[in-house]
Short mmCIF file of C-alpha atoms and ligand atoms in Angstrom, two decimals:
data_model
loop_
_atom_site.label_atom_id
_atom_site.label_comp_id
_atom_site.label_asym_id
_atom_site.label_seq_id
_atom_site.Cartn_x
_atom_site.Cartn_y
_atom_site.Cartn_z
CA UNK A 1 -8.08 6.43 37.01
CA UNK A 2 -6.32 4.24 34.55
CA UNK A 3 -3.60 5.72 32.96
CA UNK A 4 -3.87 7.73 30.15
CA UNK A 5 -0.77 7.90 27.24
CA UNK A 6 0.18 10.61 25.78
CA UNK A 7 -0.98 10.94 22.25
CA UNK A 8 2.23 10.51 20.06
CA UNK A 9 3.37 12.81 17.79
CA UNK A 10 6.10 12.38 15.02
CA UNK A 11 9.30 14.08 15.10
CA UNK A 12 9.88 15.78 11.79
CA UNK A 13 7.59 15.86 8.48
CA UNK A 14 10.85 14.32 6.84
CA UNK A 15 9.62 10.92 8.94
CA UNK A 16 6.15 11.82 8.47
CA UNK A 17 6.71 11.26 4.92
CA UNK A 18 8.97 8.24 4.83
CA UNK A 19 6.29 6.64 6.63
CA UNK A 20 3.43 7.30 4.72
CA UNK A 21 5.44 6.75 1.77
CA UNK A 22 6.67 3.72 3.73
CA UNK A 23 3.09 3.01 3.74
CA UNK A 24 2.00 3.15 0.26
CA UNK A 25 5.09 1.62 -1.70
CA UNK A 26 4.40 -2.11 -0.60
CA UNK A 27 4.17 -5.22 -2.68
CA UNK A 28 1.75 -3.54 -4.89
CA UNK A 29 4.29 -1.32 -6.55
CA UNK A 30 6.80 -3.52 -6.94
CA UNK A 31 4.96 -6.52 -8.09
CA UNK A 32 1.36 -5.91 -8.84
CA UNK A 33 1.97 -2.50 -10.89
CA UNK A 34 4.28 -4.54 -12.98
CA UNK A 35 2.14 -7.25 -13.80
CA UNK A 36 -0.73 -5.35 -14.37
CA UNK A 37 1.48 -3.07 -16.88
CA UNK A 38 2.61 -6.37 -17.98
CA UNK A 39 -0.52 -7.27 -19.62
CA UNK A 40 -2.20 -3.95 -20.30
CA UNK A 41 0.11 -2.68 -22.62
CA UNK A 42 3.13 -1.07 -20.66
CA UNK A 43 3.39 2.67 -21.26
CA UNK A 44 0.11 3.48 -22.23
CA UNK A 45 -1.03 1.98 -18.33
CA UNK A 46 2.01 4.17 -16.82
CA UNK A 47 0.41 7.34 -18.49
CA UNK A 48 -2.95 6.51 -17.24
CA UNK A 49 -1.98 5.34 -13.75
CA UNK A 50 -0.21 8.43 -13.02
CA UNK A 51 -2.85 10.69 -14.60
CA UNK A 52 -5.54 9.12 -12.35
CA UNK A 53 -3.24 9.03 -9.29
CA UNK A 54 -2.61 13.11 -9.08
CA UNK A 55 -6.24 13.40 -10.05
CA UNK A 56 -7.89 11.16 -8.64
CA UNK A 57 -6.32 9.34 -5.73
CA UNK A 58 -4.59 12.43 -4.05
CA UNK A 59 -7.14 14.36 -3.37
CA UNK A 60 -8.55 11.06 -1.47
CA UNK A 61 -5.44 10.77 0.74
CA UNK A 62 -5.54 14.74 1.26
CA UNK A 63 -9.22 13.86 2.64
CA UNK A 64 -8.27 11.32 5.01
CA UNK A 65 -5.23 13.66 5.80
CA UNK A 66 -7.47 16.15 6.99
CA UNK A 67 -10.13 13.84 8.75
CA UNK A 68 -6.77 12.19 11.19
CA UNK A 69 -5.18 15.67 12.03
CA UNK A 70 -8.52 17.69 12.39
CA UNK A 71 -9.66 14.87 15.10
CA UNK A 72 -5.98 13.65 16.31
CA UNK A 73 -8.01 10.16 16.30
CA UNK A 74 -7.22 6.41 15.09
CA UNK A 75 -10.76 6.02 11.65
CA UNK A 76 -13.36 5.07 14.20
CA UNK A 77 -12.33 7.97 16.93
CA UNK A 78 -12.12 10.46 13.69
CA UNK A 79 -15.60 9.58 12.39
CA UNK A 80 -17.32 9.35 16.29
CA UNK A 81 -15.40 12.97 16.42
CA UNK A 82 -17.60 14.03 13.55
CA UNK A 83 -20.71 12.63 13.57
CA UNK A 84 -21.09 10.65 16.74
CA UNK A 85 -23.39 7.65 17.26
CA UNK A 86 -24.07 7.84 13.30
CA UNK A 87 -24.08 4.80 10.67
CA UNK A 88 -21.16 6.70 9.75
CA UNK A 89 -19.14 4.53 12.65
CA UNK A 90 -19.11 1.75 10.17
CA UNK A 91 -16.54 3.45 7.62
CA UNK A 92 -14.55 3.96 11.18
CA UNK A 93 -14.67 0.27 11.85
CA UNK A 94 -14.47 -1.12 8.04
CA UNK A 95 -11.06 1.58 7.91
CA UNK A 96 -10.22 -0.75 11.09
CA UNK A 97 -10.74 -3.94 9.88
CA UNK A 98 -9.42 -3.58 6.34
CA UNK A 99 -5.88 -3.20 7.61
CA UNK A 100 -6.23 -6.25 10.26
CA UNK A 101 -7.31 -8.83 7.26
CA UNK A 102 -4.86 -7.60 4.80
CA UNK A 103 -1.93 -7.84 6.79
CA UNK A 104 -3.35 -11.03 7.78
CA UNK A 105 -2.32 -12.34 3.70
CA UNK A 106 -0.21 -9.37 2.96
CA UNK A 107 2.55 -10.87 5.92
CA UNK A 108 2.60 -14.36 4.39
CA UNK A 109 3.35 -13.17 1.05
CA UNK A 110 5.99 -10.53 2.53
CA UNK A 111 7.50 -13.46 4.61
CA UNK A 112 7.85 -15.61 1.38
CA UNK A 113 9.86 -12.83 0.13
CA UNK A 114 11.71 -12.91 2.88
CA UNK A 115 12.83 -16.25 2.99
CA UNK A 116 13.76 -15.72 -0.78
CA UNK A 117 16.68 -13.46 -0.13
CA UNK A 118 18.45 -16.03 1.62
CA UNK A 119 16.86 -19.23 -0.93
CA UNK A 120 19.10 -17.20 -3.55
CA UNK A 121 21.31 -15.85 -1.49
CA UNK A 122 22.49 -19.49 -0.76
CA UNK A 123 21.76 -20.90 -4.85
CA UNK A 124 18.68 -22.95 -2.95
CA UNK A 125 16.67 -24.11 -5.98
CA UNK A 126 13.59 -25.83 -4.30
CA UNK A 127 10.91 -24.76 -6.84
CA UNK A 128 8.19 -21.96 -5.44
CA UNK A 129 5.62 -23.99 -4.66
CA UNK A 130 7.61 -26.39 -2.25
CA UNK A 131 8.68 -23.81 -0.91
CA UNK A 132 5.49 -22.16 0.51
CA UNK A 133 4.58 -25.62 0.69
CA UNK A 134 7.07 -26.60 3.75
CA UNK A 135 5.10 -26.58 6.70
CA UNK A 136 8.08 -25.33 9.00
CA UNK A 137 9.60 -22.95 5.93
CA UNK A 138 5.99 -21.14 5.67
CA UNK A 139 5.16 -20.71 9.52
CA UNK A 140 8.31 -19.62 10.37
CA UNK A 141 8.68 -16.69 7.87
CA UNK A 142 5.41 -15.79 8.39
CA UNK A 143 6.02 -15.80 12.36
CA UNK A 144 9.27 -14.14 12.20
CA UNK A 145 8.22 -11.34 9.59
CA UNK A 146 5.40 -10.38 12.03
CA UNK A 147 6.63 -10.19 15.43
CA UNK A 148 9.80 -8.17 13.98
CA UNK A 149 6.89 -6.11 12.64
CA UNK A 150 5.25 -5.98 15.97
CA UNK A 151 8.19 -5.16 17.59
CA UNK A 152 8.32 -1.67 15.40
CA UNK A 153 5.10 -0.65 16.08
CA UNK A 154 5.67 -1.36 20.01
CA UNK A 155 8.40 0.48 20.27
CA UNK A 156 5.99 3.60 19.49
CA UNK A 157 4.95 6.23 16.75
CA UNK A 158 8.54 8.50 16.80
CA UNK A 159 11.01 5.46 18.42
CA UNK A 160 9.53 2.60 16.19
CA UNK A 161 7.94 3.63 13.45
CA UNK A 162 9.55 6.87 12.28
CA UNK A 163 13.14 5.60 13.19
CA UNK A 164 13.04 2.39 11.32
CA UNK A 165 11.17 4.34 8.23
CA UNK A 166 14.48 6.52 8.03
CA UNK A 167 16.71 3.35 7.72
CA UNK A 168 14.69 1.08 5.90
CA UNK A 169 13.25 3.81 3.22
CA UNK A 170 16.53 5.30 2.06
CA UNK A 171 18.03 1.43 1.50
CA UNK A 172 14.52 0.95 -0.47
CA UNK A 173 15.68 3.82 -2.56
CA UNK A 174 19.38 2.72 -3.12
CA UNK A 175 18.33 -0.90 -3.82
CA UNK A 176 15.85 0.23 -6.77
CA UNK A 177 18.69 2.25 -7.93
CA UNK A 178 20.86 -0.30 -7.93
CA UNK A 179 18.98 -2.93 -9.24
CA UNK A 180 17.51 -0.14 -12.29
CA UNK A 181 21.34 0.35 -13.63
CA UNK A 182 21.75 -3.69 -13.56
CA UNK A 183 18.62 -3.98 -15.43
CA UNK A 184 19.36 -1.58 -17.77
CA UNK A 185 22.95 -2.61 -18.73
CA UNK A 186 21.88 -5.99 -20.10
CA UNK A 187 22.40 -7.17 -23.55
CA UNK A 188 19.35 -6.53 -25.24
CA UNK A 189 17.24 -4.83 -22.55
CA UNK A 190 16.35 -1.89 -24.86
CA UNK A 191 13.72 -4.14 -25.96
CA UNK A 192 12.02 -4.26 -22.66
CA UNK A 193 12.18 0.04 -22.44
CA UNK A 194 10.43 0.13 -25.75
CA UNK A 195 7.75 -2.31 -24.61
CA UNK A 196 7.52 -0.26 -21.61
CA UNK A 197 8.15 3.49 -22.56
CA UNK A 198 6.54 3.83 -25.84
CA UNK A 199 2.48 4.35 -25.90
CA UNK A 200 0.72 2.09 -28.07
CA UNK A 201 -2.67 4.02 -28.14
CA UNK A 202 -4.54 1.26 -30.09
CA UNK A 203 -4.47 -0.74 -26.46
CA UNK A 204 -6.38 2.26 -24.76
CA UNK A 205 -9.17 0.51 -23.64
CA UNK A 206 -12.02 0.86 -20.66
CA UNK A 207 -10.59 -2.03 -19.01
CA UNK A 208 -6.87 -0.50 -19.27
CA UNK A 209 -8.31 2.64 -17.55
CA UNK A 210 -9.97 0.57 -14.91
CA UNK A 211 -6.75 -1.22 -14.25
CA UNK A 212 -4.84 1.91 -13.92
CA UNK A 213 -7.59 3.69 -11.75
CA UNK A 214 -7.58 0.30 -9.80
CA UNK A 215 -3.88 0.17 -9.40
CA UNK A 216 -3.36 4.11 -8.44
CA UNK A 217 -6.09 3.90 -6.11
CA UNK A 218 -4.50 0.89 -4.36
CA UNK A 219 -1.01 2.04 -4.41
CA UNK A 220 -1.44 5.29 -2.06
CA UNK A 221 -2.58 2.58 0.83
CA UNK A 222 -5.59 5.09 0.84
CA UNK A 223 -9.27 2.97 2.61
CA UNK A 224 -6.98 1.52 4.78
CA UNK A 225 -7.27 4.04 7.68
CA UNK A 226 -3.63 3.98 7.48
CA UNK A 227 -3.44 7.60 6.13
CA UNK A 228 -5.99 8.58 8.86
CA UNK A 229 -4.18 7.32 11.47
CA UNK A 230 -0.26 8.48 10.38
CA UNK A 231 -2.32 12.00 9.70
CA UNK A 232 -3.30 12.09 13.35
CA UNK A 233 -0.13 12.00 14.33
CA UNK A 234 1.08 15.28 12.25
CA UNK A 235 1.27 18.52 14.08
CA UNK A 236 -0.70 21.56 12.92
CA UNK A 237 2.08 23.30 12.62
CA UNK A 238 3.49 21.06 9.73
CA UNK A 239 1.91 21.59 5.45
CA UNK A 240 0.29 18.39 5.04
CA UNK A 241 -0.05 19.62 1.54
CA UNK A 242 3.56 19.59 0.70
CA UNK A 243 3.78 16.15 2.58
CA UNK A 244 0.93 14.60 0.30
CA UNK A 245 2.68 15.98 -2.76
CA UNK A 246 6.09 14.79 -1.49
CA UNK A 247 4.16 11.01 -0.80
CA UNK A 248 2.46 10.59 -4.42
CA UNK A 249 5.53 11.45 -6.02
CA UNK A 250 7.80 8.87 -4.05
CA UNK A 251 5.66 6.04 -4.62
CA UNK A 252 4.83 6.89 -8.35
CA UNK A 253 8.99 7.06 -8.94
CA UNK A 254 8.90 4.12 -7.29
CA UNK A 255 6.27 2.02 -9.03
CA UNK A 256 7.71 3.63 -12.54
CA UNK A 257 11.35 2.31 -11.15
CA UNK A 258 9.92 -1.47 -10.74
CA UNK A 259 9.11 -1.02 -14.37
CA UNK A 260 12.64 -0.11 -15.71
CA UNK A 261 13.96 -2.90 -13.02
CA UNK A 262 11.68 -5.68 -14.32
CA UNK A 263 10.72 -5.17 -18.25
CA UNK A 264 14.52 -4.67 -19.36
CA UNK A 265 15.65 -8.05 -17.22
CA UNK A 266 12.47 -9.63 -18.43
CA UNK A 267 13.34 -8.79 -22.53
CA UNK A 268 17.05 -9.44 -22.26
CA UNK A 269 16.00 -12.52 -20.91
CA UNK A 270 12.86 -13.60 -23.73
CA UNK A 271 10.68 -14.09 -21.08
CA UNK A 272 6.79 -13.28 -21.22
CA UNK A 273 6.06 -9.50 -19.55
CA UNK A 274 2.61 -10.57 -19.26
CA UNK A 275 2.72 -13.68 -16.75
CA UNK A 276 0.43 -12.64 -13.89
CA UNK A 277 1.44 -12.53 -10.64
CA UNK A 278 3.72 -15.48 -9.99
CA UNK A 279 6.14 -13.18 -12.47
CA UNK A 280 8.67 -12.08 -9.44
CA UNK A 281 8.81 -15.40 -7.86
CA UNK A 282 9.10 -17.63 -10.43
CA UNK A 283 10.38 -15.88 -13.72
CA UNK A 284 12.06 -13.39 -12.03
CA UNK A 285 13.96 -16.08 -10.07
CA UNK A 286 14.41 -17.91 -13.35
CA UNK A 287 16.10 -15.04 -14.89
CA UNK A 288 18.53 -14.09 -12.09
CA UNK A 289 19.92 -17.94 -12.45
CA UNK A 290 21.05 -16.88 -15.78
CA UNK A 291 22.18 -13.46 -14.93
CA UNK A 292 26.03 -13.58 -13.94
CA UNK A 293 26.12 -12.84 -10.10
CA UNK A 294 22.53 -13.85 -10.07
CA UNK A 295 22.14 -14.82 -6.48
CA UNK A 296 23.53 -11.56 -5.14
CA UNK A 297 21.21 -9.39 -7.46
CA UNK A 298 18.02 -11.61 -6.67
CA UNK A 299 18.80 -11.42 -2.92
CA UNK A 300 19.13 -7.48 -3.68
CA UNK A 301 15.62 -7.57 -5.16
CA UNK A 302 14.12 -9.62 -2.31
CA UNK A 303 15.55 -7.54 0.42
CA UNK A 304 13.75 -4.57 -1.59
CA UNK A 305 10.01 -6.32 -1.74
CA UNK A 306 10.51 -7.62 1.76
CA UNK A 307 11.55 -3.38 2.71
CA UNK A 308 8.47 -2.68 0.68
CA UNK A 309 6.38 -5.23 2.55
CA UNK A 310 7.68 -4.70 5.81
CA UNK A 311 7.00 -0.71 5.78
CA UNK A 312 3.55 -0.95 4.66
CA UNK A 313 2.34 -3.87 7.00
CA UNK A 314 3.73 -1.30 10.22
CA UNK A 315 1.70 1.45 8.84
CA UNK A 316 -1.61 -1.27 9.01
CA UNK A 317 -0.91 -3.01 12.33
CA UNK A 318 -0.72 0.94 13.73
CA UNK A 319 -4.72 1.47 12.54
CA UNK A 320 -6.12 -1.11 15.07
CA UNK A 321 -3.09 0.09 17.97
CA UNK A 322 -4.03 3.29 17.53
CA UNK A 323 -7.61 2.35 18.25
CA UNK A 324 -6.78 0.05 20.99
CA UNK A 325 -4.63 2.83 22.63
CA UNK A 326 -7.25 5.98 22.11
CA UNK A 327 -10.24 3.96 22.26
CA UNK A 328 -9.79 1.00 24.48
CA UNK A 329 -7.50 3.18 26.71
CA UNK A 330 -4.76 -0.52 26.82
CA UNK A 331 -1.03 0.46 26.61
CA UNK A 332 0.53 0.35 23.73
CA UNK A 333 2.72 -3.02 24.60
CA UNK A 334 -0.94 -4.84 25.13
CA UNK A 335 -2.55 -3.09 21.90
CA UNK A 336 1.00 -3.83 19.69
CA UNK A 337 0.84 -8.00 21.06
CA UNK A 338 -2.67 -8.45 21.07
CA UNK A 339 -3.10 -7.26 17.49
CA UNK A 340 -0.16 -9.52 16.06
CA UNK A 341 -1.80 -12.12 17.71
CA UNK A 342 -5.04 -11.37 15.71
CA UNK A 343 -3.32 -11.36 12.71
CA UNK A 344 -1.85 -14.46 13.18
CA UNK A 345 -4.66 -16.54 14.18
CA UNK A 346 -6.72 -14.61 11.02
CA UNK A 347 -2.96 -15.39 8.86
CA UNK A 348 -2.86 -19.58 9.54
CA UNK A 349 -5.61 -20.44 6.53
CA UNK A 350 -3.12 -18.62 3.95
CA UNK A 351 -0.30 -20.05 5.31
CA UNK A 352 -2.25 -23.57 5.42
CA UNK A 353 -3.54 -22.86 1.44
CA UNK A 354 -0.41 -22.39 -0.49
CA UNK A 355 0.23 -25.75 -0.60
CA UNK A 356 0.34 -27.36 3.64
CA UNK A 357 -3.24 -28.46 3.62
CA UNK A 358 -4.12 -30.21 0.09
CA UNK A 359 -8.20 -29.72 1.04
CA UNK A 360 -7.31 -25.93 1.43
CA UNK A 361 -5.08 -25.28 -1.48
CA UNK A 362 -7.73 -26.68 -3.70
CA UNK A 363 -10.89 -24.87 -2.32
CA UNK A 364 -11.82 -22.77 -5.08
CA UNK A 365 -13.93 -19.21 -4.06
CA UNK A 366 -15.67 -16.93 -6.16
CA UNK A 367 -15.25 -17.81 -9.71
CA UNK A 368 -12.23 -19.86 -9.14
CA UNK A 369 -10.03 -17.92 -6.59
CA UNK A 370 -7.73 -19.66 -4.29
CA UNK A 371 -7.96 -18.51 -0.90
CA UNK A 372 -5.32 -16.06 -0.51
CA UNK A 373 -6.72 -14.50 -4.01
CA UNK A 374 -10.60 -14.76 -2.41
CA UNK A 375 -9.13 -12.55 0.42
CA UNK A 376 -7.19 -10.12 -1.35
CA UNK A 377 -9.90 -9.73 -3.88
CA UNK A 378 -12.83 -9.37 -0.56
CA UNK A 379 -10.46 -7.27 1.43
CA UNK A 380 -8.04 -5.58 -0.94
CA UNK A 381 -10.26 -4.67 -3.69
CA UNK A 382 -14.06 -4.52 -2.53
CA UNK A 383 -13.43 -3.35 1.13
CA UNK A 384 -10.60 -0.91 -0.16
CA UNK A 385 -13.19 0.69 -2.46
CA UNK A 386 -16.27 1.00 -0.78
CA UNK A 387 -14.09 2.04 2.18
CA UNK A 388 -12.93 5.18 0.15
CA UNK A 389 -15.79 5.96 -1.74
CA UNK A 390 -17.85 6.50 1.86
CA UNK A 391 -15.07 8.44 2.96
CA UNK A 392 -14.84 10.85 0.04
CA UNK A 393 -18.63 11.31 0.36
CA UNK A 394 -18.18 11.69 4.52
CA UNK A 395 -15.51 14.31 3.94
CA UNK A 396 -17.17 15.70 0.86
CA UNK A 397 -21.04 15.64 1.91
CA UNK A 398 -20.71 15.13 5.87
CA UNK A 399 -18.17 17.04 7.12
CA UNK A 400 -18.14 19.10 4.65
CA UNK A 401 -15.43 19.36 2.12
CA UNK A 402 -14.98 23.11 3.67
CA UNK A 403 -14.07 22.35 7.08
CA UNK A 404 -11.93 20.02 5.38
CA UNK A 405 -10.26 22.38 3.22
CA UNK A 406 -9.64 24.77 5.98
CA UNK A 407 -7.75 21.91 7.87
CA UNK A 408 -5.79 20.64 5.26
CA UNK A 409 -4.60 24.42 4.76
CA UNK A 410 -3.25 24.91 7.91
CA UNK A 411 0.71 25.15 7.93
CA UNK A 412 0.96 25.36 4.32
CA UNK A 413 1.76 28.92 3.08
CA UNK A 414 0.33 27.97 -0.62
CA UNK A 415 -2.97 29.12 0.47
CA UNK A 416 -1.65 32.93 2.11
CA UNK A 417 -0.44 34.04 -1.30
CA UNK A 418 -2.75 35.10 -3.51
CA UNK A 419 -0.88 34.38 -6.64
CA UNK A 420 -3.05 34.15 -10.01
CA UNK A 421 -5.67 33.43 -7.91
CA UNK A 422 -4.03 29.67 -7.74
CA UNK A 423 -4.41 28.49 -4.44
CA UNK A 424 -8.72 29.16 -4.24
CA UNK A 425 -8.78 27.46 -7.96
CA UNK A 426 -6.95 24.28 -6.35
CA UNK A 427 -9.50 24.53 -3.64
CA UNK A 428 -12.49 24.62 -5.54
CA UNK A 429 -11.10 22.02 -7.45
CA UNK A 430 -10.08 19.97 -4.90
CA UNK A 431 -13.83 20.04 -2.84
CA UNK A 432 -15.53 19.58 -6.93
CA UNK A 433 -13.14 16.43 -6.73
CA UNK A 434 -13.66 14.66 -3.86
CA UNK A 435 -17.62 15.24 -4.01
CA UNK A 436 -18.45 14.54 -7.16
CA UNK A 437 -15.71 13.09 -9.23
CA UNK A 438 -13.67 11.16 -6.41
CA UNK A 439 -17.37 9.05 -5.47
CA UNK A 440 -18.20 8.22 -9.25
CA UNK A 441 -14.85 6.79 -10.50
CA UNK A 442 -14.16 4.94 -7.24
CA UNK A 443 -17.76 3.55 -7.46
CA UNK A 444 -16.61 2.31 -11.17
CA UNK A 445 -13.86 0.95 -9.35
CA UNK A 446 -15.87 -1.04 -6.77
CA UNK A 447 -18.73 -2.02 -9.34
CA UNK A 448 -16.44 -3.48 -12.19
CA UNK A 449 -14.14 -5.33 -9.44
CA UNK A 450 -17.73 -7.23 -8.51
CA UNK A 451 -18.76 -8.07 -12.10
CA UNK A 452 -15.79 -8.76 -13.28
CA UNK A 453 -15.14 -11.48 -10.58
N1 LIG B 1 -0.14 0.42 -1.08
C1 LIG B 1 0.31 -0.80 -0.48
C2 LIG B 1 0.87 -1.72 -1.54
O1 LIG B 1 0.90 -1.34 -2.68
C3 LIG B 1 -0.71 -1.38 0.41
C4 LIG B 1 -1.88 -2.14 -0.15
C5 LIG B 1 -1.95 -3.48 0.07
C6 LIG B 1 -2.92 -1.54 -0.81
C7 LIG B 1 -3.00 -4.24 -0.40
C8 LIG B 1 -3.98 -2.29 -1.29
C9 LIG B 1 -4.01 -3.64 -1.09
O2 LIG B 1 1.33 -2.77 -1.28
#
């Protein structure tokens, strides 16, 4: 009989929580929410995106919270649990397989911004693009940033994962502050507020309200199987409620705290709010030459995205070791190597296509995307969709968004009191959510990411 591990467990909700929130706030809150707020009109996005997030992307994270604790199972386990031997085993294996190929980008990117604290740290000032573009610079921070990753997630669910979310998330939170005051004490950087904090309703638009949807749904790491698998690790005893709540509101401060960080620094500065995505590498780093002390702020503000990075890329190398380990019955040491070696064999083309290989670096995908764009855009926006809109409608339609309900109300005391008749109004309008309204705007989502593109 080979042996079997004890399924882990986490130790408190308190690290339940840091972790998932570890999870969500990654490089997408701190660099994509920017940029997209950036150019689709600042304040009247933040409204929207945090609108749609309660409403819309919530009640998908409380779905896959209830599909990992009702089965104690890794996405693929959970949906064999349910319905086994179905077509349904393909959202298990697509919730799998999502993580695997974004990490396999998402570490590259998160090992650039490691290597920046110490390029300004030290008042380096080789330009970005040689930068990614040094073979030995790009392999090695991509190496380095994974197997310390690797090492987290062998180490286990409560002595890994939990423990390092305690350290690492309450320095996240001290570095934004921080960084927020700096920001915000800058000649001139009430310009940047205004641009940021006061609506402009004339820029309300359908593709704004994409954006945001896009953005929200994105920033809870929900489609990821992440959520399922962190989930499976909560005891019944614990309100997953109150954790979800606790989660959305984290990241959202969070995400609205890159904002005050980045607008006021980017105003005081003149620089343009609206330069895409190389805005935190290369105007960002522009600004902090000119900002007195520069190199030790910047080097504050890489050590934050690289936190960011490094929290969310445990919580997606767990989905396939938590397979590996249920499923596959290996240890954990084999399931924790053998997926960071995956990763980097699938990571080598981005690291190649910044800039080492000149064929690479030109190839030009869908519509003009360079590759690490190509597999963001295939993995990160396409797979991240479809993956949640078949697991709203497997939760909502499948399952059954009652069995559901009943699981996600276990522990939490909201549901015992009968107050105003609150907590069965939530419930109704929680299952009318994730069957109906959940499915359609995600499938907007997923449709306008594919013509668009
Ligand atoms: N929510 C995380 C982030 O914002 C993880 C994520 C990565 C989600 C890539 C979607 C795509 O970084």
């Amino acid at each position: 009989m080979p042996k079997v591990e004890q399924r882990s467990q986490w130790g408190s909700k308190l690290g339940f929580i840091l972790a998932a929130a570890g999870s969500a706030i990654g490089l997408g809150s701190l660099w994509r929410f920017p940029y997209m707020a950036g150019e689709s009109g600042g304040a009247v996005f933040l409204l929207l995106y945090l609108a749609l997030l309660v409403l819309l992307v919530l009640p998908c994270m409380f779905s896959e919270f209830a599909l990992g604790r009702f089965t104690g199972k890794n996405p693929l386990g959970a949906i064999e649990a349910i319905r086994p031997k179905s077509a349904w085993r393909v959202v298990g294996l697509l919730s799998i397989l999502i993580p695997v190929f974004v990490t396999s980008y998402y570490a590259v990117i998160g090992g650039w911004a490691f290597g920046y604290i110490f390029k300004i740290l030290f008042k380096n000032t080789m330009p970005f693009d040689k930068f990614i573009a040094d073979p030995l610079i790009a392999s090695s921070l991509f190496s380095v940033f994974l197997v310390l990753n690797v090492l987290v997630v062998y180490k286990g669910v409560e002595g890994g994962i939990e423990r390092c979310s305690k350290m690492l998330m309450p320095l996240l939170f001290v570095l934004m502050a921080v960084l927020a005051v700096r920001s915000l004490t800058l000649p001139g950087a009430h310009k940047g507020l205004v641009f940021y904090l006061q609506p402009d309703f004339s820029k309300l638009n359908g593709r704004v309200v994409l954006n945001a949807l896009g953005q929200a749904l994105f920033s809870l790491s929900v489609g990821m199987g992440a959520m399922i698998t962190y989930a499976s690790y909560v005891s019944k005893k614990q309100n997953m409620l109150s954790a979800g709540g606790y989660v959305t509101l984290v990241t959202a401060i969070v995400a609205f705290t890159s904002g005050l960080i980045i607008f006021p620094a980017l105003f005081a500065f003149g620089e343009d709010p609206a330069a895409g995505p190389q805005l935190v590498f290369i105007v960002l780093v522009d600004l902090f030459a000119k900002m007195p002390f520069g190199n030790i702020v910047g080097a504050a503000f890489f050590l934050l995205m690289s936190i960011a990075a490094f929290t969310t890329i445990i919580s997606f190398l767990e989905v396939p070791v938590s397979y590996l380990i249920d499923e596959r019955r290996l240890s954990r040491a084999t399931a924790a190597w053998g997926t960071g070696a995956a990763v980097f064999i699938l990571g080598i083309p981005s690291v190649l296509a910044s800039g080492i290989n000149p064929a690479l670096t030109r190839m030009r995908f869908f519509g003009g995307k360079s590759y690490i764009d190509w597999r963001d855009f295939l993995w990160g926006t396409v797979g991240i969709s479809l993956c949640v809109l078949l697991i709203s409608i497997f939760v909502g339609w499948v399952w059954g968004a009652d069995k559901a309900l009943t699981e996600l109300k276990q522990g939490s005391k909201f549901f015992d009191k009968r107050f105003l008749c609150l907590p069965v109004t939530c419930g109704s309008i929680w299952k009318f959510f994730i069957r109906y309204i959940c499915p359609l705007a995600i499938a907007a989502v997923l449709i306008d990411g594919l013509i668009t593109h």
